[in-house]
Tab-separated table of C-alpha atoms and ligand atoms in Angstrom:
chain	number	residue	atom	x	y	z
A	1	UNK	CA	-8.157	-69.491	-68.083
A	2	UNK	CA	-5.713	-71.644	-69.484
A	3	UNK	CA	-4.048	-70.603	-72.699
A	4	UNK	CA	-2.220	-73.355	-75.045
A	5	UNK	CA	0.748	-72.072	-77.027
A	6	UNK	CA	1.437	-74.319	-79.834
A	7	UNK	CA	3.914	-74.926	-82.688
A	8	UNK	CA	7.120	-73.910	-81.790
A	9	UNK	CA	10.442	-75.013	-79.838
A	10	UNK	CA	11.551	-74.275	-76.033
A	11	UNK	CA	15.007	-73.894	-74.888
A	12	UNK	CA	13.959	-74.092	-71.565
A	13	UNK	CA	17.947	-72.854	-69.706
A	14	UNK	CA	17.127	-75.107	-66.890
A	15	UNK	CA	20.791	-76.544	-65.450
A	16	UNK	CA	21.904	-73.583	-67.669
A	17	UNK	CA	21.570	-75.161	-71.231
A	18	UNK	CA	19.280	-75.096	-73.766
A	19	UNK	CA	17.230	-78.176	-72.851
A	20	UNK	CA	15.565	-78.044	-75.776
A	21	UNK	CA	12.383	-79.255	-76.398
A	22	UNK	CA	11.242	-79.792	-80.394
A	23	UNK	CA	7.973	-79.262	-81.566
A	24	UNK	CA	6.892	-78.222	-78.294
A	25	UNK	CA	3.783	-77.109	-77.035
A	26	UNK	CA	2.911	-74.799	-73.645
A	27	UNK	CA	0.117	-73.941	-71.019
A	28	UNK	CA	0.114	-71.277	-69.247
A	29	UNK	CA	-2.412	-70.672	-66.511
A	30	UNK	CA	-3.219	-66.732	-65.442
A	31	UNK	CA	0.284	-65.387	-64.897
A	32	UNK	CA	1.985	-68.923	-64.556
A	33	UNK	CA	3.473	-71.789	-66.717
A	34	UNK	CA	0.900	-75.166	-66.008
A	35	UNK	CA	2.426	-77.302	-68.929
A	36	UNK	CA	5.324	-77.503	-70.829
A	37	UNK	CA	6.605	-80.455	-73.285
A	38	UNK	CA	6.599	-82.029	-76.078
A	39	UNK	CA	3.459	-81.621	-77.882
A	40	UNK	CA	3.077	-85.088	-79.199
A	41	UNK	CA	2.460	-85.478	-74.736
A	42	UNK	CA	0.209	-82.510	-74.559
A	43	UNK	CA	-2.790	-83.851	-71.640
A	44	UNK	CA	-6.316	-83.713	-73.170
A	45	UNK	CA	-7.740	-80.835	-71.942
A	46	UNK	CA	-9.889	-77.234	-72.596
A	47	UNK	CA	-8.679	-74.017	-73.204
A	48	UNK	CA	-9.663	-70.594	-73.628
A	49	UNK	CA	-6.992	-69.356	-76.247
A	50	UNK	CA	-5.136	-71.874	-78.695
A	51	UNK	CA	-2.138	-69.417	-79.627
A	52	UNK	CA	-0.098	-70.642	-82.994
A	53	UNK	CA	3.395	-69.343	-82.664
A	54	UNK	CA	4.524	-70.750	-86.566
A	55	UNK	CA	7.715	-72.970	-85.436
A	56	UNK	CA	9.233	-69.860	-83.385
A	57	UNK	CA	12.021	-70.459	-80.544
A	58	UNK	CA	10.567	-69.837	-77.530
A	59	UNK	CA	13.623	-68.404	-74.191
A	60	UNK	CA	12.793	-67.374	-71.108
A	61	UNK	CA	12.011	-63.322	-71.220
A	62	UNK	CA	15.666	-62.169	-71.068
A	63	UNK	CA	16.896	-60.595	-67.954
A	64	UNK	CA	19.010	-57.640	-67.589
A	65	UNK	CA	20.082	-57.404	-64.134
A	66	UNK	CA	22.341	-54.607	-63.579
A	67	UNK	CA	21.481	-51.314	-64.813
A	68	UNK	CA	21.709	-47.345	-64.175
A	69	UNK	CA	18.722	-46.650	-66.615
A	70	UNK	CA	17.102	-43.235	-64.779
A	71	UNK	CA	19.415	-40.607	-64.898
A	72	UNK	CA	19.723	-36.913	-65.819
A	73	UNK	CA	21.623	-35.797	-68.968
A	74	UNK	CA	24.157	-38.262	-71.162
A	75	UNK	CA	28.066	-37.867	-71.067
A	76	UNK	CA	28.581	-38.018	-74.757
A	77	UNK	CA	30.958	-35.118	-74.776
A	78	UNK	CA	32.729	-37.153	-72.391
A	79	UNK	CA	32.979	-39.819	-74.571
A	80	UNK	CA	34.510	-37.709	-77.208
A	81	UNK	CA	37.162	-36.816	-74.535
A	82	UNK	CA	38.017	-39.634	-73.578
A	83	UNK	CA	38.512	-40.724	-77.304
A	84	UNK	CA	41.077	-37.992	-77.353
A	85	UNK	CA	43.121	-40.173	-74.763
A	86	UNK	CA	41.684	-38.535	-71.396
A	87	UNK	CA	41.264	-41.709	-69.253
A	88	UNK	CA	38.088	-42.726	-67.416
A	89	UNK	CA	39.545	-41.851	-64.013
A	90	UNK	CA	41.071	-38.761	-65.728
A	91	UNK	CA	37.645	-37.443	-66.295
A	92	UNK	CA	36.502	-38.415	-62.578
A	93	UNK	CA	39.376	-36.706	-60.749
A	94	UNK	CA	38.696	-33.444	-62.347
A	95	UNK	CA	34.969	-33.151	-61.397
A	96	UNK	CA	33.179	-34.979	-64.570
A	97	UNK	CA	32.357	-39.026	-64.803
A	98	UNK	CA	29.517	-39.656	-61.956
A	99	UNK	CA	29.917	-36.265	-60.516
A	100	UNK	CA	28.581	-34.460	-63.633
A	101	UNK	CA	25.546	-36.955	-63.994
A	102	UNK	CA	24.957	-36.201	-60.488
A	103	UNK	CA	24.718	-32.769	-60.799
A	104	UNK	CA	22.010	-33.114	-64.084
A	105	UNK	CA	20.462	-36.211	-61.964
A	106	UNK	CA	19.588	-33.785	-58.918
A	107	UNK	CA	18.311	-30.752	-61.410
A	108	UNK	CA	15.716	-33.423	-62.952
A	109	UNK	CA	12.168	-33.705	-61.760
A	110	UNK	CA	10.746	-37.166	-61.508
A	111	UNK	CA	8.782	-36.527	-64.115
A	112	UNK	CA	11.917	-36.194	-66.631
A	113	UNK	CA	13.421	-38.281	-64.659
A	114	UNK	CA	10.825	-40.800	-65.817
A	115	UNK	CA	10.078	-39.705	-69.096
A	116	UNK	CA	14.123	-40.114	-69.956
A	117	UNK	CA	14.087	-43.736	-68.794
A	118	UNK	CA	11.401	-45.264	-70.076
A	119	UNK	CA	12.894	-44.492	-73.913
A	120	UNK	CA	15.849	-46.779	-72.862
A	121	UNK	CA	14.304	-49.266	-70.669
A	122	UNK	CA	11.237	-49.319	-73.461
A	123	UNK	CA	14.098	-50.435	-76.011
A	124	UNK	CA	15.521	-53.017	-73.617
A	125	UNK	CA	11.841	-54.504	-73.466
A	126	UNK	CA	11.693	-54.171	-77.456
A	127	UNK	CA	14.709	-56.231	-77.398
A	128	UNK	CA	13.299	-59.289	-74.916
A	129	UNK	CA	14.113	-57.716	-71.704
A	130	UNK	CA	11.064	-58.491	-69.464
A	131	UNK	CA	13.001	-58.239	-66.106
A	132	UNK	CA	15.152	-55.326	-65.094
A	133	UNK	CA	17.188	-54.234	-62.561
A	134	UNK	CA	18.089	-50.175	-61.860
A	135	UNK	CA	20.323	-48.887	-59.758
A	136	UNK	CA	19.945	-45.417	-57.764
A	137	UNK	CA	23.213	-43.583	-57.255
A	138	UNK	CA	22.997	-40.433	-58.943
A	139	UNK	CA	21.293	-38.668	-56.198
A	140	UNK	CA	23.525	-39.232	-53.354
A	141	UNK	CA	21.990	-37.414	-50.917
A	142	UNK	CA	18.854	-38.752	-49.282
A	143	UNK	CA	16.146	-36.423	-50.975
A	144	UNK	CA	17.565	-37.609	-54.662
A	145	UNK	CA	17.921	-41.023	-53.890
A	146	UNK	CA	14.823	-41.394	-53.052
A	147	UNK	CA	13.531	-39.298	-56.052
A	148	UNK	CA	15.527	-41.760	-58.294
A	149	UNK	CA	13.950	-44.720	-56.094
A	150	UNK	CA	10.497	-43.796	-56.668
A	151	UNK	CA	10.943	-43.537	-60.517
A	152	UNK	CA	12.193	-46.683	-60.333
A	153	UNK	CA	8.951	-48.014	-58.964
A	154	UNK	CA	6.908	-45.705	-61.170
A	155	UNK	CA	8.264	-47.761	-63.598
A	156	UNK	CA	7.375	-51.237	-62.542
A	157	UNK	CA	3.692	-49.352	-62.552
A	158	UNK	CA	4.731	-47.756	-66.448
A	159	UNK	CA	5.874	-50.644	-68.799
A	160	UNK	CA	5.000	-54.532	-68.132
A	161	UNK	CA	8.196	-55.681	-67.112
A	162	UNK	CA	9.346	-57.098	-63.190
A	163	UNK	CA	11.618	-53.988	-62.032
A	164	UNK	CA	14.034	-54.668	-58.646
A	165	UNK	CA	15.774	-51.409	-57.247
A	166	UNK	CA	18.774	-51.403	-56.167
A	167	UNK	CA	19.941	-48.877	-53.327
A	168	UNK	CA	23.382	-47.732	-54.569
A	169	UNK	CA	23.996	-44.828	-52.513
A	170	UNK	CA	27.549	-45.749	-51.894
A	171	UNK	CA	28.321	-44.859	-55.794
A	172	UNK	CA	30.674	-41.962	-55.408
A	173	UNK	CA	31.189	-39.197	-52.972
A	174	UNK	CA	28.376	-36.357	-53.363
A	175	UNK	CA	30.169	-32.871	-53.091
A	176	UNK	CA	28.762	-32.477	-49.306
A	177	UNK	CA	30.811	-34.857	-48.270
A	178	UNK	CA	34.043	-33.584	-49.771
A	179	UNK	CA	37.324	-35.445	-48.169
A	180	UNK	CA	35.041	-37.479	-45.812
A	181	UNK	CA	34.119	-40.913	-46.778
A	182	UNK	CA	34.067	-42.133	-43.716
A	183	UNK	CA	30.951	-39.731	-42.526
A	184	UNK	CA	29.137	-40.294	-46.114
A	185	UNK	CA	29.255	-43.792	-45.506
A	186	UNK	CA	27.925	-44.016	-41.505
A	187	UNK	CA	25.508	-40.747	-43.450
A	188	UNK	CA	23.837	-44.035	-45.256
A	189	UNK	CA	24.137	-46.468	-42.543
A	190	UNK	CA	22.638	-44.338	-40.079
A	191	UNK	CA	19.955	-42.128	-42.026
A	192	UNK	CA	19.625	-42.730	-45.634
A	193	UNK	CA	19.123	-46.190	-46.159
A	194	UNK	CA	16.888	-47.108	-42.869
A	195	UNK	CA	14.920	-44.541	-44.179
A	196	UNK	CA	14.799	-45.816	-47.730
A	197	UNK	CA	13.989	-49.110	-46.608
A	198	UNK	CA	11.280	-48.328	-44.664
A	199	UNK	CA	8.904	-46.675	-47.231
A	200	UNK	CA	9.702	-49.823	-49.465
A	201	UNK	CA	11.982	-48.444	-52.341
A	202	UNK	CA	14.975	-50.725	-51.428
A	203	UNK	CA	15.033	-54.636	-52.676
A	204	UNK	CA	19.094	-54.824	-52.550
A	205	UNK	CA	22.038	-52.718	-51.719
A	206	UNK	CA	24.852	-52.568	-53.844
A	207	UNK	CA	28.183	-50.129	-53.445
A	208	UNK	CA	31.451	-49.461	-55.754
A	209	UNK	CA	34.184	-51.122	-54.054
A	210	UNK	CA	37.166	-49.090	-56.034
A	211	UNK	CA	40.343	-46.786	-55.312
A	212	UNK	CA	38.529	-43.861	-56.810
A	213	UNK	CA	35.333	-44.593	-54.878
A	214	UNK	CA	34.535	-46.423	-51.346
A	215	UNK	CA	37.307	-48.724	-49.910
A	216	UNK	CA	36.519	-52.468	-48.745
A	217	UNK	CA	36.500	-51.355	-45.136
A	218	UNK	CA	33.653	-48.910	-46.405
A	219	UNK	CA	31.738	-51.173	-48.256
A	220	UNK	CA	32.115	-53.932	-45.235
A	221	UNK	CA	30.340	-51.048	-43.148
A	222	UNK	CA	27.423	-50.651	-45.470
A	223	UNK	CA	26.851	-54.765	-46.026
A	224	UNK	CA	26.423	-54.819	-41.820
A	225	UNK	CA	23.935	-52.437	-42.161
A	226	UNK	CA	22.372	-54.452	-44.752
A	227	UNK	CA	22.157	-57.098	-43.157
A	228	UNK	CA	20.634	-55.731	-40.517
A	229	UNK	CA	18.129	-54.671	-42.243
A	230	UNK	CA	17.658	-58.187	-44.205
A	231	UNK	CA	18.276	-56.879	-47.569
A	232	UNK	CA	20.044	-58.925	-50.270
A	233	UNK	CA	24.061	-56.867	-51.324
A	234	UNK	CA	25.353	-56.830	-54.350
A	235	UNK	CA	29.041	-55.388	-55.511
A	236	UNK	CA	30.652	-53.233	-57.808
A	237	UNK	CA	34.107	-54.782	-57.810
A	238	UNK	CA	37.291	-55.554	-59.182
A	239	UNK	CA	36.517	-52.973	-62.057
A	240	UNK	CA	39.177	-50.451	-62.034
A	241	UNK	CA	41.941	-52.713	-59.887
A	242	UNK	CA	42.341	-55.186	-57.251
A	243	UNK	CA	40.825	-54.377	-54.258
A	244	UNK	CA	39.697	-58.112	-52.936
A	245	UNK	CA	35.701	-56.690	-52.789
A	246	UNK	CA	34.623	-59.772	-54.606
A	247	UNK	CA	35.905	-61.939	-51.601
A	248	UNK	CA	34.277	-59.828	-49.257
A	249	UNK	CA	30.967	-60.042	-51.477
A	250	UNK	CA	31.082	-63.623	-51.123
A	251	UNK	CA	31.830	-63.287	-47.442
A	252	UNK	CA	28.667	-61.443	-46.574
A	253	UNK	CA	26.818	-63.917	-49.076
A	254	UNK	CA	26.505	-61.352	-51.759
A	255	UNK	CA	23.852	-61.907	-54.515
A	256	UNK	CA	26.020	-61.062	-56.911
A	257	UNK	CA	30.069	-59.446	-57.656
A	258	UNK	CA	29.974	-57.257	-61.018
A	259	UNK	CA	32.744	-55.848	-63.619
A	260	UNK	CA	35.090	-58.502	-62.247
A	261	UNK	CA	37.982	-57.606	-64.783
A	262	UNK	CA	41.033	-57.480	-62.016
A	263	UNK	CA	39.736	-60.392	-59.295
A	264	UNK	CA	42.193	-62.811	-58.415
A	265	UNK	CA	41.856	-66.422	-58.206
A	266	UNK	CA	40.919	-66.173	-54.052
A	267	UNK	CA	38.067	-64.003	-55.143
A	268	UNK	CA	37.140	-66.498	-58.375
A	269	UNK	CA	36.926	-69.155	-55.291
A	270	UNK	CA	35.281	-67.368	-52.394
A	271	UNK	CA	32.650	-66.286	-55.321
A	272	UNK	CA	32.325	-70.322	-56.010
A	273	UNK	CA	32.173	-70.957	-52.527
A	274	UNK	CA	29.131	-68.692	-51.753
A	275	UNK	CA	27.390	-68.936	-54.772
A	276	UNK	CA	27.894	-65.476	-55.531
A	277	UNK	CA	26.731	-64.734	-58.961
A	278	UNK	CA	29.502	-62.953	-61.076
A	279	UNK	CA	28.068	-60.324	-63.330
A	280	UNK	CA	30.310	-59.674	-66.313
A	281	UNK	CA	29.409	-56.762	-68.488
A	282	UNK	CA	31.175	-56.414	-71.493
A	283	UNK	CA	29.594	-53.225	-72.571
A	284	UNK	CA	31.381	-51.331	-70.364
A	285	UNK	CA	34.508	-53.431	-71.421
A	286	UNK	CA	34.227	-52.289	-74.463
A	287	UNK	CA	33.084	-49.174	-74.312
A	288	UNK	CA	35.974	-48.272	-71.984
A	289	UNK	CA	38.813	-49.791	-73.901
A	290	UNK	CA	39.523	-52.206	-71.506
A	291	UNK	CA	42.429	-55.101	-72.095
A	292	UNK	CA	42.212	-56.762	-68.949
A	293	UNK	CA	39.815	-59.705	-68.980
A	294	UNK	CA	37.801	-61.176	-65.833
A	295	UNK	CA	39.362	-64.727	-65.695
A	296	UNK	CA	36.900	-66.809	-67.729
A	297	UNK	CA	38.715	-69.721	-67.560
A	298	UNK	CA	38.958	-69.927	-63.772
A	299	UNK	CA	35.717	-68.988	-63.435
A	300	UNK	CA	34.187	-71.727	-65.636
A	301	UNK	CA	37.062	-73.851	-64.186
A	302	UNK	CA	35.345	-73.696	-60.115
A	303	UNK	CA	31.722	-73.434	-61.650
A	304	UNK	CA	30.828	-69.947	-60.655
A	305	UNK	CA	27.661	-68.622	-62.246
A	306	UNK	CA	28.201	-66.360	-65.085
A	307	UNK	CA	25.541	-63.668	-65.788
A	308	UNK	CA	25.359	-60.547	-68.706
A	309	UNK	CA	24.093	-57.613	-67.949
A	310	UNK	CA	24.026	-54.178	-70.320
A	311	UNK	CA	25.056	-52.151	-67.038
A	312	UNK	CA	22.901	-49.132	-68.954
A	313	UNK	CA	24.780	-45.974	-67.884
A	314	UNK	CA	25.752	-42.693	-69.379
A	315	UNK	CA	29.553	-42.999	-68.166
A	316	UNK	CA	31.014	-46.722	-69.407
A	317	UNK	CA	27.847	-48.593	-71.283
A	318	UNK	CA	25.047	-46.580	-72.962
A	319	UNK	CA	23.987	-50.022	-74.204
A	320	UNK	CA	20.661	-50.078	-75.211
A	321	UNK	CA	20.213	-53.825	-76.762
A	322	UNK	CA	21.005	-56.467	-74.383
A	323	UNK	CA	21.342	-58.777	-77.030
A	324	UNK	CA	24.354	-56.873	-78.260
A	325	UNK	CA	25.754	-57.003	-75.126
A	326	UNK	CA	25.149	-60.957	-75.395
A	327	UNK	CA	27.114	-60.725	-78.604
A	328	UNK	CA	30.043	-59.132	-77.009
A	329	UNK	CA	30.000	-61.951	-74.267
A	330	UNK	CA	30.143	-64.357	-76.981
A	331	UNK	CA	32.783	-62.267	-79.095
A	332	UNK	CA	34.855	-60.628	-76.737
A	333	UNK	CA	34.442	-63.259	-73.737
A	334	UNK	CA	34.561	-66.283	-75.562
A	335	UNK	CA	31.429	-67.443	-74.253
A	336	UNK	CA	29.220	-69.749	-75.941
A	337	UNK	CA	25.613	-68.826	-77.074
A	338	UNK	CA	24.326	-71.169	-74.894
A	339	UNK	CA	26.494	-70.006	-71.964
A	340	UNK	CA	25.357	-66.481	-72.681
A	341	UNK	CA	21.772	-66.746	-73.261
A	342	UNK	CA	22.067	-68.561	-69.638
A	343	UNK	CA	23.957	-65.170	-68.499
A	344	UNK	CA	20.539	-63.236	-69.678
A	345	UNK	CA	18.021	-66.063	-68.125
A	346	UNK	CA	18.988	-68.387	-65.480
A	347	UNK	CA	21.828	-67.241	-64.052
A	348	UNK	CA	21.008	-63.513	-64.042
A	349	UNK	CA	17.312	-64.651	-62.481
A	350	UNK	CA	20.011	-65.993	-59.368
A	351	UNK	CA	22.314	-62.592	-59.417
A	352	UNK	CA	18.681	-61.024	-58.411
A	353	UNK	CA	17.383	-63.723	-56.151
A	354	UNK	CA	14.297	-64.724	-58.607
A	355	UNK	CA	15.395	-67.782	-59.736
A	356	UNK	CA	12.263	-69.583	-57.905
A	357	UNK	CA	10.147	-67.891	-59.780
A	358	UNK	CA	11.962	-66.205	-63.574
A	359	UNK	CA	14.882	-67.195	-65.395
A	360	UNK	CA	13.922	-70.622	-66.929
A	361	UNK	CA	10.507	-72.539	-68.446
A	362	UNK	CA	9.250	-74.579	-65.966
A	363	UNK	CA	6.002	-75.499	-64.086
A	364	UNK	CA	4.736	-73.276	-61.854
A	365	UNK	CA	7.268	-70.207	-63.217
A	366	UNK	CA	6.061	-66.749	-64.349
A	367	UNK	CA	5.381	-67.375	-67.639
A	368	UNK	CA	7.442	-64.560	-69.108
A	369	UNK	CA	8.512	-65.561	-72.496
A	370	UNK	CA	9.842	-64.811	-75.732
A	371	UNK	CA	8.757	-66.224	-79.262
A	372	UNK	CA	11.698	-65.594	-81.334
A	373	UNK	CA	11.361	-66.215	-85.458
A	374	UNK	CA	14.504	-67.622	-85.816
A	375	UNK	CA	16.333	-71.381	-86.346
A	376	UNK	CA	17.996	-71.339	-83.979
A	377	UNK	CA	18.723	-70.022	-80.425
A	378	UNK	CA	22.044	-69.223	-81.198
A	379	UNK	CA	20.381	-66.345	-83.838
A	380	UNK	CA	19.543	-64.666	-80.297
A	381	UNK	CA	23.577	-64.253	-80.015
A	382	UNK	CA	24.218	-63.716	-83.115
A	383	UNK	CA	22.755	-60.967	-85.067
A	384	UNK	CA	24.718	-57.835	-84.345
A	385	UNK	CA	21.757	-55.019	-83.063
A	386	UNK	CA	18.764	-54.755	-85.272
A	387	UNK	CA	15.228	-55.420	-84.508
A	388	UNK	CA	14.902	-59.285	-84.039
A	389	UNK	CA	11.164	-60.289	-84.554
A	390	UNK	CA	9.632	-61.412	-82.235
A	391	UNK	CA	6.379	-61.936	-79.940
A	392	UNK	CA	7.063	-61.008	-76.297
A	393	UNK	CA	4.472	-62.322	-73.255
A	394	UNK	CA	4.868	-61.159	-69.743
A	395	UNK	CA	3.000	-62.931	-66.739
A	396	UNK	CA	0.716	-65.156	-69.363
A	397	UNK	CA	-0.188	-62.114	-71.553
A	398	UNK	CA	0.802	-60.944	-75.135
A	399	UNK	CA	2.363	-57.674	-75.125
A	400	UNK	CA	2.289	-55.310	-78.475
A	401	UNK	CA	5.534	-53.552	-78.814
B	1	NIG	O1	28.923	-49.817	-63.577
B	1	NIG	N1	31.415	-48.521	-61.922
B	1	NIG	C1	30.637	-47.698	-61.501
B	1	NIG	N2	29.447	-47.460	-61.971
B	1	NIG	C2	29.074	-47.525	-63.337
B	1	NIG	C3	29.520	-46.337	-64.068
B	1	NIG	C4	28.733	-45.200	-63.699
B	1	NIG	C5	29.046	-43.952	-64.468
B	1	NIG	O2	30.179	-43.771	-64.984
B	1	NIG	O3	28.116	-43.146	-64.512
B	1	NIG	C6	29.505	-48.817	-63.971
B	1	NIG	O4	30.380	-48.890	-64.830
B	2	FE	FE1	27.341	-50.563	-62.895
């Protein structure tokens, strides 16, 4: 069944650009991309459905690859504190940040556990999000980690959008485990994530490598166990302060290093030197007040890979519009449109290990794309929140949204 889609332009963000194509034309085949070009080129041929999509900018389906979108409860009085001047680690040292979402995390059923997410993740897919990542780590203890797991899957099953989960059991130290890292972390070396693993909930492991969490040595511990078990790692690092865990990301061939804000040059060139993906998410730079940067320049400078994410959590980014997020990028990282609608395609396609199959318009890719009406791509960037129209097809197929 092959399906033309006619009358529009491609920015294909293969090589991380545009790569436009002008009055363009597409084939997609079942769930695939067959043809893509110029339509002046377009091969003579039959199709089933002849799809008019009235001069629109076709992207990639955007890709938000680091988020905490199940939880219980919201931290909004939190937020109010904090606005009074009570820092972030303030709030976590005296029993609230992660703790307190724990604590409504392990009270909620999967149902509601499930029925909370899928009104944020439905207005990331609203927005052009047809890939998403979600991180456990609110349950920290094997029965809710594997409750939070299994929503996550429910979800793939739910909305039609590609959903990895990401085992982040090494988030913060559950109450059990008061005063004893140590044991928490051989806990989920040992029991927690074998187990995990082995009924399928697992597709990467990530931890957060910070002085008020788990300590390199830690986080070292759990990648060994990963990769004994042959599943991709990913980082929470450099956030907070300077701990050298996006070095030791890159050692252990990390996926991706995310936050980034305090890594040092080393780290910026280990990171290059793997191909480590570095995740910047500027939602929870904002949202947190932050002044300290993640070193751009250097970064662009030795050619690392820079992807966006919303990190959707109720602590440092409630962000539900990834292409606000895009526009912080833009505004508060200085990156160009084009480098951050690559940060939302391509490169985040990499910090998941899809990029042979999502992230850019090409042959034999998943045709997951979005028909923007807009001029121009940069419009994606630009508009601050709203509803951008749009037309949004996952795997070959027109969704209604
Ligand atoms: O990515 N840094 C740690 N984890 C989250 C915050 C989680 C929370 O505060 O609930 C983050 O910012
Ligand atoms: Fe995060």
């Amino acid at each position: 069944m092959k399906k033309l889609w006619k009358n529009c332009h491609i920015a294909t963000m293969q090589d991380g650009q545009y790569s436009s194509i002008e009055d363009a034309g597409m084939v997609t085949l079942g769930q695939h991309i067959h043809w893509i070009g110029a339509f002046k080129d377009l091969p003579a041929d039959a199709y089933s459905e002849t799809i008019d999509l009235n001069g629109a900018w076709v992207t990639p389906g955007l890709i938000d690859c680091h988020t905490h979108s199940v939880f219980g409860g919201n931290r909004s009085v939190e937020f109010e504190k904090r606005l009074q001047g009570v820092s972030y680690a303030e709030i976590a040292a005296s029993g609230g940040g992660i703790a307190s979402t724990v604590r409504a995390t392990r009270e909620a059923s999967e149902e509601q556990l499930l029925a909370s997410a899928l009104k944020r993740i439905r207005c990331l897919l609203k927005d052009g999000v047809t890939t998403i990542e979600i991180k456990s780590g609110y349950g920290l203890d094997y029965a809710n980690e594997r409750k939070m797991l299994r929503v996550i899957r429910q979800i793939t099953d739910t909305l039609p959008m590609t959903v990895r989960s990401t085992c982040l059991a090494a988030h913060a130290l559950p109450p059990e485990y008061k005063d004893q890292s140590d044991a928490y972390i051989e806990h989920i070396c040992n029991e927690m994530l074998p187990k995990l693993h082995q009924e399928g909930l697992v597709d990467a492991v990530d931890a957060f490598c910070e002085y008020l969490a788990f300590s390199p040595a830690q986080v070292e511990r759990l990648f060994k166990t990963a990769q004994s078990l042959n599943l991709p790692i990913k980082l929470h690092a450099e956030q907070l302060s300077s701990l050298g865990g996006s070095s030791l990301a890159a050692r252990y061939q990390a996926l991706s290093a995310d936050h980034l804000e305090f890594m040092t040059e080393d780290d910026v060139k280990a990171m290059a030197a793997a191909g480590t993906v570095a995740v910047l998410l500027p939602g929870a730079f904002y949202f947190l007040r932050e002044t300290q940067f993640p070193p751009l320049e250097s970064l662009h400078q030795h050619g690392v890979r820079i992807a966006l994410s919303s990190d959707l959590n109720p602590g440092t980014s409630p962000a539900l519009s990834l292409r606000l997020m895009m526009n912080m990028g833009s505004t508060l990282f200085r990156l160009t449109p084009e480098q951050t609608l690559a940060g939302v395609t391509t490169h985040a396609a990499h910090a998941l290990g899809l990029q042979a199959t999502h992230g850019t318009l090409e042959v034999g890719k998943v045709a997951d794309f979005i028909a923007w009406e807009i001029e121009h791509p940069s419009e994606i960037v630009y508009w601050l929140g709203g509803d951008l129209p749009k037309r949004i097809i996952q795997h070959g197929q027109e969704i209604s949204i």
